[in-house]
XYZ file of C-alpha atoms in Angstrom:
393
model
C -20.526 0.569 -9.375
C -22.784 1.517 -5.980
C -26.487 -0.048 -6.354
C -29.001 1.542 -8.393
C -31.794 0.415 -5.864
C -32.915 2.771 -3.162
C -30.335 2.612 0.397
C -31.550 1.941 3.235
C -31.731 4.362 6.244
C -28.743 3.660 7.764
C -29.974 4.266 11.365
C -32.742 1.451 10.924
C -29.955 -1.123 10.361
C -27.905 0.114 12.726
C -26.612 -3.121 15.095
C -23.527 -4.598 16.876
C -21.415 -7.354 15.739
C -18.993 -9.012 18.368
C -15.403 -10.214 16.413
C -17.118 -13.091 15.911
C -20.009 -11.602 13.861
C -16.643 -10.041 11.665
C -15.843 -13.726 11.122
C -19.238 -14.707 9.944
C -19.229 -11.558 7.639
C -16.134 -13.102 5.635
C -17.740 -16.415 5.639
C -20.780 -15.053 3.899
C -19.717 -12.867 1.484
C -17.077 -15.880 0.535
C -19.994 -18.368 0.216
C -21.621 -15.791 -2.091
C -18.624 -15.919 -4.198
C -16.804 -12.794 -3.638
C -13.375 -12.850 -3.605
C -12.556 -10.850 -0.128
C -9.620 -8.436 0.469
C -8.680 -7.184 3.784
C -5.868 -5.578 5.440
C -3.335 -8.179 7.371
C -0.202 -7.801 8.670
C 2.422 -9.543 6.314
C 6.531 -8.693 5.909
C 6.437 -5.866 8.415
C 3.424 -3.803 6.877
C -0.140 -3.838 6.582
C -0.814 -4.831 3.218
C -4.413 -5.909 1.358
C -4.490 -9.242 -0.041
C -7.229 -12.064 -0.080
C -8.880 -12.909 2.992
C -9.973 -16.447 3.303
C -11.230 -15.409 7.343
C -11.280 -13.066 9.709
C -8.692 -14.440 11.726
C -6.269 -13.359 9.063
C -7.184 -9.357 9.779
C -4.317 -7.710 11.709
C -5.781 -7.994 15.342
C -3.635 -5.887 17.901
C -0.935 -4.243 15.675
C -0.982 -0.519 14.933
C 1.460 1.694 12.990
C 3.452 4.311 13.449
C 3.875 6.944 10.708
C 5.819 9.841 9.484
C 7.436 12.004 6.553
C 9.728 8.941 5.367
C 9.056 6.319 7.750
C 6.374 3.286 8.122
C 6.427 0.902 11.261
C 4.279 -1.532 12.796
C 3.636 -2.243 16.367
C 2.243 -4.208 19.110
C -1.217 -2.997 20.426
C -2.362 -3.347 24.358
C -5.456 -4.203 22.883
C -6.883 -6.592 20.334
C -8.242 -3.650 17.741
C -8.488 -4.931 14.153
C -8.801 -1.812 12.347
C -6.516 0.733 14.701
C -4.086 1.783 11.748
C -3.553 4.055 9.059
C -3.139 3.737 5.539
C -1.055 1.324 4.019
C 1.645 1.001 1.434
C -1.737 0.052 -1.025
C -4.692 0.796 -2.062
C -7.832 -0.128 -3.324
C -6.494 0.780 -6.859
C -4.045 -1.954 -6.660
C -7.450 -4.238 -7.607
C -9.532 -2.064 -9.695
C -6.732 -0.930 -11.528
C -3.830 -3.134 -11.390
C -0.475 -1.765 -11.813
C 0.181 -4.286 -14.820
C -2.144 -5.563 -16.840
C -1.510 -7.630 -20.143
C -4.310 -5.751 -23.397
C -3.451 -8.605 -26.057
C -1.343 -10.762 -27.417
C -0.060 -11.513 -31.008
C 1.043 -14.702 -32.774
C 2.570 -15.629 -35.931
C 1.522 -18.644 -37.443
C 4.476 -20.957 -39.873
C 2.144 -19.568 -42.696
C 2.724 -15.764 -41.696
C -0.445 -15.501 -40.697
C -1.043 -13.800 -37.267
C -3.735 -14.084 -34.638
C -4.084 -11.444 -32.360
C -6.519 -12.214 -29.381
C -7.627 -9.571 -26.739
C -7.127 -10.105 -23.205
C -10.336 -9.571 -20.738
C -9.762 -9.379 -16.976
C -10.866 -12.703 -15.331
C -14.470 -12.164 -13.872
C -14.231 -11.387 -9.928
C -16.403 -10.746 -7.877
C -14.778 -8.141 -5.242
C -15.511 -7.388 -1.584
C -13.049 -5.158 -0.111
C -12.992 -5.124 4.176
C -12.039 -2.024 5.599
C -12.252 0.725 3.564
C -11.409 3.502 4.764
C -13.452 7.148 4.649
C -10.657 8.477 2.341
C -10.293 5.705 0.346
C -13.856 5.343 -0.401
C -13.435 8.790 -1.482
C -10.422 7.579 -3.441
C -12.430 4.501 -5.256
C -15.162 6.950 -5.540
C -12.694 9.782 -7.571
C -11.382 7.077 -9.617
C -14.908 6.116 -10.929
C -15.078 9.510 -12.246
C -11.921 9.149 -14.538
C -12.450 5.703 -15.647
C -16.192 5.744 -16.292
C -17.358 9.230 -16.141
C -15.948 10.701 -19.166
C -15.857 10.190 -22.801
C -12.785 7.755 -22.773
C -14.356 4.941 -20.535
C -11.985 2.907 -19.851
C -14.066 -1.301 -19.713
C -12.028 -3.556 -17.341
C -11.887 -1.078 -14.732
C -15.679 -0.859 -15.119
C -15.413 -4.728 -14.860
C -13.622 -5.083 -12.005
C -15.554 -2.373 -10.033
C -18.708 -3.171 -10.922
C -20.627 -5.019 -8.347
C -17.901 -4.561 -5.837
C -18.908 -4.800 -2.240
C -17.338 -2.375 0.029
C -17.300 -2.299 3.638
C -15.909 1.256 4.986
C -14.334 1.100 8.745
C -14.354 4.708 10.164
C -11.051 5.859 11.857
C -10.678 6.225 15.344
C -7.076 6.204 15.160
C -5.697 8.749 13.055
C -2.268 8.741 11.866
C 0.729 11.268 12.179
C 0.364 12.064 7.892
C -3.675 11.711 8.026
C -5.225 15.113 6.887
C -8.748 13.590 5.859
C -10.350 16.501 7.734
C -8.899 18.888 5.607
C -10.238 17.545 2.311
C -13.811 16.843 3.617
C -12.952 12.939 3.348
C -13.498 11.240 7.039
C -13.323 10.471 9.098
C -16.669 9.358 9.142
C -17.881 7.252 6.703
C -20.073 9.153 3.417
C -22.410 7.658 1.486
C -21.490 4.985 -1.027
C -20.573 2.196 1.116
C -22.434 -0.920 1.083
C -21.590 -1.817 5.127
C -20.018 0.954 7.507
C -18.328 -0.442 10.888
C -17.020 1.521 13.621
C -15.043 -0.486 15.500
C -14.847 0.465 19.627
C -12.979 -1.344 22.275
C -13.596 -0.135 25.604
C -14.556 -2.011 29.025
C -17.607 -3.245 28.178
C -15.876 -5.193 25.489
C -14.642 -5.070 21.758
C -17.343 -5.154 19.194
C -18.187 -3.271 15.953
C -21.054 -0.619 15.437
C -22.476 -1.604 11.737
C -25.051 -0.435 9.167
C -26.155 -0.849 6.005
C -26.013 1.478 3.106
C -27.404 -0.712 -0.056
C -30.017 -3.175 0.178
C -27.469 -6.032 -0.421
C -25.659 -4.461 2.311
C -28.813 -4.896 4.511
C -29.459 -8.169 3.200
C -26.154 -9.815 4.429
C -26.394 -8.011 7.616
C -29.261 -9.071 8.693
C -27.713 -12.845 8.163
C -25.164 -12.249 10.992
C -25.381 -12.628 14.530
C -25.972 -9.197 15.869
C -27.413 -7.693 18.230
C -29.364 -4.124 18.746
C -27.835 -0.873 18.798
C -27.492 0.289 22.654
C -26.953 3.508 23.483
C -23.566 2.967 24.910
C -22.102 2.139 21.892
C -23.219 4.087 19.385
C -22.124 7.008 22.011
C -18.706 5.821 21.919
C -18.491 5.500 18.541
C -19.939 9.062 17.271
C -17.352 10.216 20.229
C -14.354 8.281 18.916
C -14.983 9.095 15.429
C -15.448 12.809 16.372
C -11.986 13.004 18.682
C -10.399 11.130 15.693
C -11.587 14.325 13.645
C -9.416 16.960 16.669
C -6.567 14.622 16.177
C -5.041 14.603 12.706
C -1.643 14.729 12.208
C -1.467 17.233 9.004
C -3.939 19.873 7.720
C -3.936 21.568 4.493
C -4.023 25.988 4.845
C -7.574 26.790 4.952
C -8.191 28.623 1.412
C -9.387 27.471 -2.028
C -6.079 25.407 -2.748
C -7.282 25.420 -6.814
C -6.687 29.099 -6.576
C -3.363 29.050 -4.577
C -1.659 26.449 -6.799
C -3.323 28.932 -9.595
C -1.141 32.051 -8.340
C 1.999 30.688 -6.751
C 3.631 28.476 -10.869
C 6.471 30.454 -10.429
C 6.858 30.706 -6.304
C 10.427 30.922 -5.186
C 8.949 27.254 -3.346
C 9.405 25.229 -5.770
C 13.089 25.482 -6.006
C 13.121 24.304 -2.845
C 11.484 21.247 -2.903
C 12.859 20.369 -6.326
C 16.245 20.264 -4.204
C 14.480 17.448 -2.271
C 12.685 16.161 -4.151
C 14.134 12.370 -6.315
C 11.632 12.466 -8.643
C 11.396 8.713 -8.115
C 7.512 9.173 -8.406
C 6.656 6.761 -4.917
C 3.587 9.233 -4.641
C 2.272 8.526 -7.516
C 2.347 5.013 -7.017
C 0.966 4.966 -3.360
C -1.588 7.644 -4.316
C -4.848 6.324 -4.377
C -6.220 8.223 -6.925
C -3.252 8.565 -9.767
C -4.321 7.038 -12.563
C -1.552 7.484 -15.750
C -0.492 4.533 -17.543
C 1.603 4.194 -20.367
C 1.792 1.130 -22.810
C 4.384 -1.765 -23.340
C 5.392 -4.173 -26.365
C 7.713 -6.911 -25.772
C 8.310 -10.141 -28.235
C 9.764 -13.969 -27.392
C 13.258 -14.122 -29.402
C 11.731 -15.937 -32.348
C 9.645 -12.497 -32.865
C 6.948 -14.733 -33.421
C 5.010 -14.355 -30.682
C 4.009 -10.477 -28.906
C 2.016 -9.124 -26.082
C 1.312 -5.591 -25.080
C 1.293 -4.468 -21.702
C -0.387 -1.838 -19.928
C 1.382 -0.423 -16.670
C 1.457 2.354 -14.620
C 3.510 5.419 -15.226
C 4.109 8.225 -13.096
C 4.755 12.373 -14.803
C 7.978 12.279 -12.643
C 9.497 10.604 -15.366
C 11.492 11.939 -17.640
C 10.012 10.338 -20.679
C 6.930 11.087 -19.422
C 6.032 13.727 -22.067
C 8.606 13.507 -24.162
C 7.917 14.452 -27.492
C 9.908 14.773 -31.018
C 11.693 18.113 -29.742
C 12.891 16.316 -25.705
C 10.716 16.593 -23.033
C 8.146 18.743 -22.448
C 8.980 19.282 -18.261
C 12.828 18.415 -18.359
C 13.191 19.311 -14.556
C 12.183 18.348 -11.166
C 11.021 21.680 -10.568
C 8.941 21.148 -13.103
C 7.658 17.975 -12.835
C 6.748 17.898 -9.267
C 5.152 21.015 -9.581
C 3.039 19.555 -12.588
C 1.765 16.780 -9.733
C 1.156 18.876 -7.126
C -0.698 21.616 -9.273
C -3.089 18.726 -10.812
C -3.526 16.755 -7.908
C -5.081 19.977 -5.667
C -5.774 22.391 -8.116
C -6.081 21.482 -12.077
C -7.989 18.508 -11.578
C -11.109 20.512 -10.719
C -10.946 21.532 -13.934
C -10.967 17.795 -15.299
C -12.892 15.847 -13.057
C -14.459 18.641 -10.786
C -13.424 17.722 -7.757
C -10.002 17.290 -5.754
C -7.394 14.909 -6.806
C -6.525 14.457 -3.325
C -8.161 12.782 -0.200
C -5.779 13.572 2.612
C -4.705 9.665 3.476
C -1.157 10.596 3.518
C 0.770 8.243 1.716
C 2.535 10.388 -0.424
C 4.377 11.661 2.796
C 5.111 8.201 4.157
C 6.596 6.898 1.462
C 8.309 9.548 0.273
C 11.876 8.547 0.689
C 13.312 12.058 1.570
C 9.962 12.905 3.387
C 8.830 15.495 1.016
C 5.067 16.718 2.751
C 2.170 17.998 0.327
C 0.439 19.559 3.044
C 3.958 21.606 3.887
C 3.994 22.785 0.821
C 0.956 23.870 0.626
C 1.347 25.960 3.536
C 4.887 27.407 2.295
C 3.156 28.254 -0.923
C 0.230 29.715 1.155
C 2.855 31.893 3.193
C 4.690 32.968 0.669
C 1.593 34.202 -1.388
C 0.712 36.527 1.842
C 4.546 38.171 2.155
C 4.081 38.565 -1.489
C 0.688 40.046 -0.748
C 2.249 42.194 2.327
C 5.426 43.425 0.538
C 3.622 44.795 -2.649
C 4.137 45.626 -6.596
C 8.557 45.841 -6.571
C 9.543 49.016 -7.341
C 10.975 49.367 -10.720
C 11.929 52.777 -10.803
C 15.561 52.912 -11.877
């Protein structure tokens, strides 16, 4: 969880590490025995995995993004950080899509020994955060470890983590950040924050510190001061990245809209779309449901229970003695789209979403939360406009 001690002023560690300084960074925080976990470029994606140095960070590819489609490409420059989201998240680490709880065995005797299963200790540092996704990490803390129903090895694995937030320059064609108050500059939280800028005088990364460990293993690295000239460029870039996002959400209270529109003509439509194969709730940073699972060797003498992810586009998803209680698509996409932006005020009071756009990229028939949004928004006002129906027979 972030540091209890005081942060620092960010401004007073503000400095400039070169690509090298980058490579230094994952050296240290490896010799301090964090495991480190960074975006690279790997089977035709950017994916997070373990870092072992810099070198392994995807310098000078870039993506290209839309409803339905993900691609990678070539850069003219040597940018490490100039792409959007990813297939993963950060959840894929703090709360792993399958996790064994226990496991059971019976002895020749018929006695049985059950033994719980602990996460292994690790020691996280995750590279290259981004603004949303810190907001994401940040969300998930609240439903894991706010509430009454903590849940332990997420608090395991997220305590202590290190987190280094890279602000976007480089929005993508889904990114809406802007419209949930997300990025994309970096908010506190972070424990380093680097803006990376590549221009003629060079490519380099504007960094500061937000925790006192944060401070600490910055002021190991070879840096340099803060000049004007780059800190310029980077409030600038960081600012245009802001003017530049590819989606926005209608400008109202969205936990009111989804409120008034349950039975909007809307949802029809997209349940004609939509495959219910529940991709956005897997690429979602911030969905959370799991469901349980038991399995046994074929002797039935030894058993292990399983806890993995489950999505509420399926079907069995609450099913109950009497069927299912949302037996339709209609249904059950409108269940995800009226928790993610409206009922989960009500839960965890705040937003379920964070505007990365993943949910649109990987949707496979390009299904686009913020366009539905804005069809629910429009057809709210022509209900508005046209008035009460006459009933008068």
């Amino acid at each position: 969880m972030p540091s209890a001690t005081a942060p620092p002023d960010a401004g007073s560690t503000a400095c400039v590490l070169d690509p090298e300084g980058i490579g230094a960074l994952v050296r240290e925080l490896r010799a301090r025995g964090r495991t480190v976990i960074g975006p690279t470029e790997r089977d035709g994606a950017i994916v997070l995995a373990e870092l072992e140095s810099a070198e392994e960070l995807p310098y000078g590819w870039g993506v290209e993004l839309e409803g339905g489609y993900y691609r990678i490409k070539r850069r003219t420059d040597a940018a490490a950080f100039a792409h959007s989201a990813g297939p993963q998240s950060w959840k894929n680490f703090l709360h792993p899509e399958r996790v064994r709880q226990w496991t059971a065995d019976r002895a020749p005797d018929g006695g049985m020994t059950v033994r719980a299963e602990r996460p292994e200790p690790t020691s996280f540092a995750f590279l290259g955060v981004r603004p949303c996704d810190l907001r994401a990490i940040q969300i998930q803390d609240r439903v894991m470890t706010g509430g009454r129903h903590r849940d332990d090895a997420y608090e395991e694995r997220r305590t202590g983590a290190f987190l280094i937030v890279v602000e976007c320059t480089e929005p993508g064609a889904t990114c809406f950040c802007v419209s949930m108050g997300t990025g994309p500059a970096a908010q506190p939280g972070y424990d380093l924050a680097l803006t990376e800028v590549v221009d003629d005088a060079g490519h380099r990364f504007l960094a500061r510190a937000g925790t006192e460990e944060g401070a600490d293993i910055l002021a190991g690295l070879p840096r340099r001061p803060a000049d004007d000239l780059t800190r310029t460029r980077a409030r600038e870039d960081v600012e245009a990245a802001a003017g530049r996002m590819g989606r926005t959400m209608p400008d109202v209270d969205l936990r009111a809209l989804l409120a008034g529109t349950l039975e909007a003509e809307r949802w029809n439509d997209v349940a004609a779309r939509c495959l219910t194969c529940g991709n956005c709730t897997m690429a979602c940073p911030t969905c959370f449901c799991t469901t349980t699972e038991d399995v046994t060797d074929l002797t039935g003498d030894h058993a292990e229970r399983w806890r993995r992810w489950e999505s509420c586009y399926d079907l069995d998803f609450t099913h109950l003695p009497g069927g299912s209680v949302r037996s339709t698509g209609r249904s059950r996409y409108r269940q995800w789209l009226t928790h993610k932006l409206g009922t989960w005020w009500d839960q965890f009071d705040s937003s379920g979403c964070v505007g990365c756009g993943r949910c649109i990229v990987w949707c496979p028939v390009a299904i686009d939360i913020t366009e539905e949004a804005h069809a629910l928004h429009q057809e709210s006002l022509d209900r508005q406009q046209a008035g009460p129906k006459d009933e008068t027979p």
